[in-house]
Short mmCIF file of C-alpha atoms in Angstrom, two decimals:
data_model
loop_
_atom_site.label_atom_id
_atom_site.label_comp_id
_atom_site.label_asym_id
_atom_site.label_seq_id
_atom_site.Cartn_x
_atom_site.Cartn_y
_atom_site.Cartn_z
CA UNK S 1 9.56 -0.71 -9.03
CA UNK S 2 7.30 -3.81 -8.25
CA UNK S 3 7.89 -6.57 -10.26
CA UNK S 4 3.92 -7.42 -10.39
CA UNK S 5 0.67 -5.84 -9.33
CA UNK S 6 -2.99 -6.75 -8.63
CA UNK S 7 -5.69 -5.11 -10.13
CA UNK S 8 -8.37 -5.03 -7.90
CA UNK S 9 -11.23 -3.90 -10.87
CA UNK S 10 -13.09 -4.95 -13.95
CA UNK S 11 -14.02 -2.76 -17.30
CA UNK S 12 -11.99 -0.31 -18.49
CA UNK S 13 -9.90 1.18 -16.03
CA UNK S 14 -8.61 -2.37 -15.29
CA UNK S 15 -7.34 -2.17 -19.13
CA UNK S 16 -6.11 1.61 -18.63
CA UNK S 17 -4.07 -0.06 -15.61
CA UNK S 18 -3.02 -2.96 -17.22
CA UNK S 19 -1.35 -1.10 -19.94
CA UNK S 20 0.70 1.06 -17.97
CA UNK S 21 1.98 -1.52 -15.81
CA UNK S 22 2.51 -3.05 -19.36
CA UNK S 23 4.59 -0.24 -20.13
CA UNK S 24 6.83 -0.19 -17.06
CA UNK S 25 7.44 -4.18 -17.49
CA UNK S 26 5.53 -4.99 -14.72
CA UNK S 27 4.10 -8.02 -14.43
CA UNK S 28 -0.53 -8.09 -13.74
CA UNK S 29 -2.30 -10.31 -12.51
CA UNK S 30 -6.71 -9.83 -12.98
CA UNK S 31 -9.21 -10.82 -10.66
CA UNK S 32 -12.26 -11.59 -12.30
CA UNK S 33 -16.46 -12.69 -11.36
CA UNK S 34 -17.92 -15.74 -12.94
CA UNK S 35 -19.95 -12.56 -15.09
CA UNK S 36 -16.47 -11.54 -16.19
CA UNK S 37 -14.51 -14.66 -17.03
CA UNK S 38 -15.00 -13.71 -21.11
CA UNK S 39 -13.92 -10.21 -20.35
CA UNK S 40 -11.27 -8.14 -21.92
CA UNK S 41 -9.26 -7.34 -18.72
CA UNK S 42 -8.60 -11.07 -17.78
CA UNK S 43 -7.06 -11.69 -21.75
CA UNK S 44 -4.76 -8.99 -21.15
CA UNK S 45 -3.24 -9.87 -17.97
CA UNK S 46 -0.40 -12.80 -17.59
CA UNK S 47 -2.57 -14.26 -14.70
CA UNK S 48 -6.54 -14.40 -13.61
CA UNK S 49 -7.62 -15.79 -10.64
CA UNK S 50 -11.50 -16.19 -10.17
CA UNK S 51 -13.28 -14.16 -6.89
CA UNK S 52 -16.72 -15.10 -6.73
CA UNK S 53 -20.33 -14.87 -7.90
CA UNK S 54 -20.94 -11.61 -9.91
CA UNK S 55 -22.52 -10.26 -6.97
CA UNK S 56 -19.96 -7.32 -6.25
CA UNK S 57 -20.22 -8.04 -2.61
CA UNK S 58 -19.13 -11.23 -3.05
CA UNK S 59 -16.23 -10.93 -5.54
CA UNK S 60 -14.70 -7.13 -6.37
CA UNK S 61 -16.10 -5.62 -2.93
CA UNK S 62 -14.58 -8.85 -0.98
CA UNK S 63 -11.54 -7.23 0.69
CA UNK S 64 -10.51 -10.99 2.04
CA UNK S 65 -10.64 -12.71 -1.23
CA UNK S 66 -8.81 -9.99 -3.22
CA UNK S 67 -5.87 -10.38 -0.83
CA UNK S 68 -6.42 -14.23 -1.07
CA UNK S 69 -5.51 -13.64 -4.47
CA UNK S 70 -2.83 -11.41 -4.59
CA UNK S 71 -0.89 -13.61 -2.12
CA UNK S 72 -1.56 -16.86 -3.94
CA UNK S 73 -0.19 -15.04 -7.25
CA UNK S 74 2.94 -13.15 -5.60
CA UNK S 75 1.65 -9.96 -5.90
CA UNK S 76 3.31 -6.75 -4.50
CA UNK S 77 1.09 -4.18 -4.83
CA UNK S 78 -2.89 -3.85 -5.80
CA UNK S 79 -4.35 -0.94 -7.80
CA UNK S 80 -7.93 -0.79 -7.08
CA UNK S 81 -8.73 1.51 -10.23
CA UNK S 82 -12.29 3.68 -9.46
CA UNK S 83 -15.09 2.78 -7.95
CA UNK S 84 -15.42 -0.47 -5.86
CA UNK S 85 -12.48 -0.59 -3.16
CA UNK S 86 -10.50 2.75 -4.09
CA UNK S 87 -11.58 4.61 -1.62
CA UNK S 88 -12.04 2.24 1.22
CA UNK S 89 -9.76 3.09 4.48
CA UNK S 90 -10.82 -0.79 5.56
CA UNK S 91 -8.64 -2.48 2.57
CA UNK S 92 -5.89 0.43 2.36
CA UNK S 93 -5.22 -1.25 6.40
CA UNK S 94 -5.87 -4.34 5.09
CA UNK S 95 -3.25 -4.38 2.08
CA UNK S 96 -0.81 -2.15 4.75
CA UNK S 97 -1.70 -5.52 7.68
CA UNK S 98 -0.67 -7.97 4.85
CA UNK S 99 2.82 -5.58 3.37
CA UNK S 100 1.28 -5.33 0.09
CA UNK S 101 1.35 -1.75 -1.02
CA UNK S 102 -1.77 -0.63 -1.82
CA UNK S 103 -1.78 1.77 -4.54
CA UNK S 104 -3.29 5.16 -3.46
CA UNK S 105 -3.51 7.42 -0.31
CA UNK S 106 -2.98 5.73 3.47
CA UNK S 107 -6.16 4.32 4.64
CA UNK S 108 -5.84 7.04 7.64
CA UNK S 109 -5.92 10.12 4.36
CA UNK S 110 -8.41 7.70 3.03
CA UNK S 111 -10.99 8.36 6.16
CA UNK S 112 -9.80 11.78 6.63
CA UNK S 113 -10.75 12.96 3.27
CA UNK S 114 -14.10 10.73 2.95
CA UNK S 115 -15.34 13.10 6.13
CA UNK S 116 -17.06 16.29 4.09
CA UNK S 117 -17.41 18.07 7.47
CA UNK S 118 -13.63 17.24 8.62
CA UNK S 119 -12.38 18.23 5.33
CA UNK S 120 -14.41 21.39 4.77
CA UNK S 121 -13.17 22.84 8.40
CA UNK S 122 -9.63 21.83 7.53
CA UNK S 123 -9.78 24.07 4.43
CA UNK S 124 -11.03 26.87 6.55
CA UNK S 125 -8.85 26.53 8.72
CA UNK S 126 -5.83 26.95 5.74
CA UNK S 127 -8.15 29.94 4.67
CA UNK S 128 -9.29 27.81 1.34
CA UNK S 129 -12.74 29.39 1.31
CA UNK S 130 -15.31 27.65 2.30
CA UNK S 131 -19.37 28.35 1.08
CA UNK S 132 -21.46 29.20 3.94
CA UNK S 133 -22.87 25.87 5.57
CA UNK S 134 -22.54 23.31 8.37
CA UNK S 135 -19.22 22.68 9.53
CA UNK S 136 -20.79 19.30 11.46
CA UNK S 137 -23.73 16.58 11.08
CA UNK S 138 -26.89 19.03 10.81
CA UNK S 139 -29.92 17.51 13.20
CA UNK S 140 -33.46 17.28 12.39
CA UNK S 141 -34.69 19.42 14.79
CA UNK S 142 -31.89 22.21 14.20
CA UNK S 143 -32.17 21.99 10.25
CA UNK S 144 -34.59 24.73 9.33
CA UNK S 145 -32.48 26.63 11.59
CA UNK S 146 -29.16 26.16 10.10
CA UNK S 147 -31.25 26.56 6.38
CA UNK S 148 -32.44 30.24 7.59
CA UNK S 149 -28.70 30.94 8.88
CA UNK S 150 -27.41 29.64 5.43
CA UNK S 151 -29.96 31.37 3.39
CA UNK S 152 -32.59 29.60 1.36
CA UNK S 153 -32.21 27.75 -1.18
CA UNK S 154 -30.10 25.60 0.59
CA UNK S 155 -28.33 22.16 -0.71
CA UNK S 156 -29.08 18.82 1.72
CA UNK S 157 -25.60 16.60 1.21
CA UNK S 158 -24.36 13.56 2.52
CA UNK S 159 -21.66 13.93 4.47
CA UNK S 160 -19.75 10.94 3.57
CA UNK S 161 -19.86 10.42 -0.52
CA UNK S 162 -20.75 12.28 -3.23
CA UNK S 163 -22.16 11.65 -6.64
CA UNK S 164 -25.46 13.47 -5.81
CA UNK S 165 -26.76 11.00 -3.70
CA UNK S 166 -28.63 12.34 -0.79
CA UNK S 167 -28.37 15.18 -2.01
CA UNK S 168 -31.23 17.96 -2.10
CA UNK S 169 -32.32 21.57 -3.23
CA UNK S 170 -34.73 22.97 -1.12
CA UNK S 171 -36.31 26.51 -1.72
CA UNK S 172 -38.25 26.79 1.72
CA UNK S 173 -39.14 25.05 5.00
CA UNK S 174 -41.77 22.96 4.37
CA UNK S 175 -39.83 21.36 1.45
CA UNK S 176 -36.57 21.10 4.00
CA UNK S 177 -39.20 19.05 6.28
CA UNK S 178 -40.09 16.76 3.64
CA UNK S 179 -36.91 16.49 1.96
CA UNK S 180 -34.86 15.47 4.99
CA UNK S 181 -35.95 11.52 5.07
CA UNK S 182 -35.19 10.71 1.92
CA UNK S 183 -32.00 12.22 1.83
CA UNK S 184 -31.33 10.20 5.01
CA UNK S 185 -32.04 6.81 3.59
CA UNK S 186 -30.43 7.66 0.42
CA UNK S 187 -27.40 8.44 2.18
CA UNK S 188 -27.34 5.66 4.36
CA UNK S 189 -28.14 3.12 1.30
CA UNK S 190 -25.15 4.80 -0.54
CA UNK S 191 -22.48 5.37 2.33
CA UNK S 192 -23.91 3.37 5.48
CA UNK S 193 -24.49 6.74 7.54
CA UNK S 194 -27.11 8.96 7.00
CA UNK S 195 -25.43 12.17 8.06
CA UNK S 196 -26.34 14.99 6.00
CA UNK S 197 -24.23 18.47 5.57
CA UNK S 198 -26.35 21.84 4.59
CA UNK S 199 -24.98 24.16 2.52
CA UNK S 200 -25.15 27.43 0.26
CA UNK S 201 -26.56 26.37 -3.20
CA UNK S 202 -25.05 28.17 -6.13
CA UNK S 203 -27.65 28.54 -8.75
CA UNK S 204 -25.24 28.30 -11.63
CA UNK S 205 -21.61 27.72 -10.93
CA UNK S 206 -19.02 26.28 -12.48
CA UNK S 207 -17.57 22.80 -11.73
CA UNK S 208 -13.69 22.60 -11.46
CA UNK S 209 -11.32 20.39 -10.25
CA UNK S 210 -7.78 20.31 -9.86
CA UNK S 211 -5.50 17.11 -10.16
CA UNK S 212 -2.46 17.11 -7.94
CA UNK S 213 0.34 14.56 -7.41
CA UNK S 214 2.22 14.01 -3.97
CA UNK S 215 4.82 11.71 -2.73
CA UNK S 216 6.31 10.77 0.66
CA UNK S 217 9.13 12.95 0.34
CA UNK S 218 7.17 16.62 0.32
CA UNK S 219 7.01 17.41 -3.54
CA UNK S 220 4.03 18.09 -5.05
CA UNK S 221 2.79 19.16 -8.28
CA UNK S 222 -0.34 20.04 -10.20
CA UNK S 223 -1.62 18.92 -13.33
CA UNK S 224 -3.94 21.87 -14.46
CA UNK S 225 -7.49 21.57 -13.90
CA UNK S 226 -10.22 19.88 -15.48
CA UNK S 227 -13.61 21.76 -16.22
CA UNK S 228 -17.10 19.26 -15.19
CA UNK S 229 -20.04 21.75 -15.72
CA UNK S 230 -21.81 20.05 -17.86
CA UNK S 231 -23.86 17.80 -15.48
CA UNK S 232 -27.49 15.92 -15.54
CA UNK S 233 -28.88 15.11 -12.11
CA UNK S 234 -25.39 16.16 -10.10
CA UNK S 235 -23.52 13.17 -12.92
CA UNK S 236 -20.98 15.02 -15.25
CA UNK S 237 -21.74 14.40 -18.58
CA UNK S 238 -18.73 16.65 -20.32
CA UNK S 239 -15.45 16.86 -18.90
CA UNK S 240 -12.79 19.52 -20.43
CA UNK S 241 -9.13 20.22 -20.05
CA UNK S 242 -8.04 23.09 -19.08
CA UNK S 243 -10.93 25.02 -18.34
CA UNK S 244 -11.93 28.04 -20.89
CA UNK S 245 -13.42 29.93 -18.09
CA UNK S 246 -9.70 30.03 -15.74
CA UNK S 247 -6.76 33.26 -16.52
CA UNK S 248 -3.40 32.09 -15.54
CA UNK S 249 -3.59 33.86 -12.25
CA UNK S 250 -7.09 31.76 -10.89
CA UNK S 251 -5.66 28.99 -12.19
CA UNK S 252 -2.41 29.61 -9.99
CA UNK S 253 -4.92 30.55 -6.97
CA UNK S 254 -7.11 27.77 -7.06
CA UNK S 255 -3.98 25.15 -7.78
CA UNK S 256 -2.17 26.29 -4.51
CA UNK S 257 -4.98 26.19 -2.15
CA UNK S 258 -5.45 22.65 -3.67
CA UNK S 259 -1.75 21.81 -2.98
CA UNK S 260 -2.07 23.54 0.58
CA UNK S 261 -5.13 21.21 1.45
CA UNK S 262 -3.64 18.33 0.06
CA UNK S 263 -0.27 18.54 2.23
CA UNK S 264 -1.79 19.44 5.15
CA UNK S 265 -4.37 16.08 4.53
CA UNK S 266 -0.74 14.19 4.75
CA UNK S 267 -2.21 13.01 1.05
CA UNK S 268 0.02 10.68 -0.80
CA UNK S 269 -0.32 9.30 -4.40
CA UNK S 270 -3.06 10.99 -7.00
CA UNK S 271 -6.14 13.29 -6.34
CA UNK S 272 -8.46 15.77 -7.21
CA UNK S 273 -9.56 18.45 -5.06
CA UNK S 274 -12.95 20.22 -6.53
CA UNK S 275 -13.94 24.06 -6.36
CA UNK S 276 -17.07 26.06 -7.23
CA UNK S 277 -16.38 28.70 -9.09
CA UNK S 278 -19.02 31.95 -9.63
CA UNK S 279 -19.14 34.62 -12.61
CA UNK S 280 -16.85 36.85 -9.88
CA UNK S 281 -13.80 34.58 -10.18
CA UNK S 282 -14.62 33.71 -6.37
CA UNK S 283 -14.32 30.18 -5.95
CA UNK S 284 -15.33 27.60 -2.82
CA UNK S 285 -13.88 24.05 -1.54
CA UNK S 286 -16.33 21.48 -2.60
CA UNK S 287 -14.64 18.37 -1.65
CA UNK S 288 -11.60 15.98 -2.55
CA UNK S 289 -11.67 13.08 -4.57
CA UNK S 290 -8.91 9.95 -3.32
CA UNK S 291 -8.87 7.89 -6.23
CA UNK S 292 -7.76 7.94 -10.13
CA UNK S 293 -10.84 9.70 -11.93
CA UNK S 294 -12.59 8.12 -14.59
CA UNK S 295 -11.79 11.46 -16.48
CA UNK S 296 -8.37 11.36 -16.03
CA UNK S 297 -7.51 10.88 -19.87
CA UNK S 298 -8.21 14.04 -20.52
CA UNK S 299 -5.38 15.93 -18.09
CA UNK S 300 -3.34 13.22 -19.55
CA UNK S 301 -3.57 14.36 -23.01
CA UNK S 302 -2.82 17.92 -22.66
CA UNK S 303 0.03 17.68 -20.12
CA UNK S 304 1.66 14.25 -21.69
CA UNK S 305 2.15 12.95 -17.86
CA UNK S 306 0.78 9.79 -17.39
CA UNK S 307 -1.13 9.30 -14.43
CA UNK S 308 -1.25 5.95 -13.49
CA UNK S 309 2.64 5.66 -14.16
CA UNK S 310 2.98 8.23 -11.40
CA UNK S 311 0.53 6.27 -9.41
CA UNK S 312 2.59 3.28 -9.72
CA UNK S 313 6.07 4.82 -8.92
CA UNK S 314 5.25 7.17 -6.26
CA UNK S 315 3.47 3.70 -4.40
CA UNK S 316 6.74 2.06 -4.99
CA UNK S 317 8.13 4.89 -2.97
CA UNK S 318 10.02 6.72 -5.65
CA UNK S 319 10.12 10.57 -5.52
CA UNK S 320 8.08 12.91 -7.44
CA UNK S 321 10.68 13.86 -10.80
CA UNK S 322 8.50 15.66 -12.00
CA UNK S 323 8.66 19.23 -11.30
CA UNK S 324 6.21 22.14 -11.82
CA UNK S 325 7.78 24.59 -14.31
CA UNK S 326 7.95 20.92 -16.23
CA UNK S 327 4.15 20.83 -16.44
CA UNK S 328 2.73 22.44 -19.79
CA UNK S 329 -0.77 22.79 -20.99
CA UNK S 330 -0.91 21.92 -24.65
CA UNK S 331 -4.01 22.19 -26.35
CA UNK S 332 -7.58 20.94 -25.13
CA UNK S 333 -9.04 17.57 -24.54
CA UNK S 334 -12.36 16.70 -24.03
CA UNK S 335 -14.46 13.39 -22.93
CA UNK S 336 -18.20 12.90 -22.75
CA UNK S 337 -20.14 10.04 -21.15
CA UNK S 338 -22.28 8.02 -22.76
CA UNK S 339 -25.61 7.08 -20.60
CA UNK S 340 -28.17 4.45 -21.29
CA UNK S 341 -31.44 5.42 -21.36
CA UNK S 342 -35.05 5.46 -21.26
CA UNK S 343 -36.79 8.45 -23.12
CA UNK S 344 -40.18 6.87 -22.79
CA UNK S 345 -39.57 7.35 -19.07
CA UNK S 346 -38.31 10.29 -18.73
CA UNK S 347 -35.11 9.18 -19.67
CA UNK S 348 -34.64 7.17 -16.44
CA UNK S 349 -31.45 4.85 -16.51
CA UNK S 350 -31.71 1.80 -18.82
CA UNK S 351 -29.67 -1.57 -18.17
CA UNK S 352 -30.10 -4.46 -21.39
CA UNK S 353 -28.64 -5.79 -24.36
CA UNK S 354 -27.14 -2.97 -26.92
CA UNK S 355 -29.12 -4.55 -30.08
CA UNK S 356 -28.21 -1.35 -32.57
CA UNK S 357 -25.57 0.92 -32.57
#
């Protein structure tokens, strides 16, 4: 096990980190932004080391000075947490260039997986269906055709991201013609390419994802699924283990064609591979997530495995233990986000001061 680890984030997931590695008697060492010297996560660890302005581009998005810092402090390993760096291919090379283990998939997984298109003809090709859609980069001039193959209303998507952005229902040409440039610059704001994906919209599906573990060795397991239908503008906003609406036997269908995806991907470490499901029991590929999810608590709670433990040894390079007639579902969890708002604007997002509670 590594004797002390980096953690490459600020908030609470760098706390949810820092207690695990707690737990294991690992030593942690916090990087912080002159806006987060005062902050929780730089108490808790044994050592801080400063990264920059509060910018995010200049301190937690700085692959250089993050290494700068886990070098200068001894550190073996860096957990970059959600958000930020966790999914970037660039630092997983980076850590890999300087032998410090970076705490998640390969950074070639890493770019794999970020490729919608890639990923969605990989399932297909393991017969994990698939909605109807673009298997490549849809054109401009080939869009309305690809949206009348497809069948209207169609869904415009970025092809590298997720999180809604870029992402578009239209219900007929003209609003595919109109709809198309802003989904480009959104996309290419959000994920520095503005390819764009069409596919089948689903008027009323439901959300679920399935969180798998893999190590070097070949083992695999899956930790139930996690139920995110509840959503405001494509965000979740409720997130429920297990799900009410899976039997035992969709459960078992949609956890092996996440485990068959996930092997074939040469994945590594923790993930989440998410499904549409219809009223049928039919369910579609949607896309795979390469990082620790902020709703991970809630798998935690009603198998008792602790994810970020797992994280930690299988980066370490210990085998998988755990086996799957070992995994349980006990009970339900459930975790809602809390958004700031603006209900005088049609509750747009609202940053400030919290002055009542």
């Amino acid at each position: 096990m590594f004797r002390k680890v980096l953690v490459a984030n600020r908030g609470e997931i760098a706390v949810r980190i820092l207690r695990a590695c707690r737990e294991l008697g690992i030593r942690t060492v916090a990087v912080y932004s002159e806006a987060d010297e005062d902050s929780l996560h730089v108490w808790l660890a044994e050592e801080a080391v400063p990264i920059g302005p509060a910018e995010p581009e200049q301190s937690y998005l700085h692959i250089g000075r993050i290494l700068d810092a886990a070098r200068a402090t001894g550190a073996e390993a860096i957990h970059p947490g959600y958000g930020f760096l966790a999914e970037n291919p660039e630092f997983a090379a980076a850590c890999r260039e300087a032998g410090i283990a970076f705490i998640g998939p390969p950074p070639e997984v890493l770019e794999a997986v970020a490729d919608k298109a890639a990923v969605r003809r990989l399932a297909a090709r393991l017969g994990v269906p698939v909605l109807a859609g673009t298997d490549r980069p849809v054109r401009d001039e080939e869009a309305l055709r690809q949206a009348q193959r497809v069948g209207f209303p169609p869904l415009l998507k970025a092809a590298a991201g997720g999180g809604g952005r870029g992402m578009r229902v239209v219900h007929n040409p003209e609003e595919l013609r109109e709809a198309l440039p802003g989904a480009r610059r959104e996309a290419l704001a959000a994920f520095g390419t503005d390819a764009l994906l069409l596919e089948r919209y689903l008027e009323r599906p439901r959300h679920i994802e399935v969180q798998v573990l893999l190590d070097r060795y070949g083992n695999a397991v899956h930790l139930g699924e996690r139920e995110c239908s509840v959503q405001r503008r494509y965000q979740k906003v409720l997130e429920e283990a297990p799900s009410v609406a899976l039997d035992p036997e969709l459960r078992g269908r949609l956890a092996r064609a996440a485990l068959r995806l996930m092997r074939e991907a040469g994945y590594v470490n923790a993930g989440t591979v998410e499904f549409l499901v219809d009223g049928e029991e039919n369910f579609a590929f949607l896309e795979v997530n390469a990082r620790l999810q902020v709703e991970h608590p809630v798998t935690e709670l009603v198998t008792g495995v602790d994810l970020v433990h797992q994280q930690l040894r299988i980066a370490a390079e210990e085998a998988l233990t755990l086996r799957q007639e070992g995994v349980v579902l006990r009970g339900w969890a459930m975790e809602a986000r809390v958004y700031a708002e603006d209900p005088e604007r049609g509750f747009a997002p609202s940053a400030g001061t919290i002055l009542h509670l």
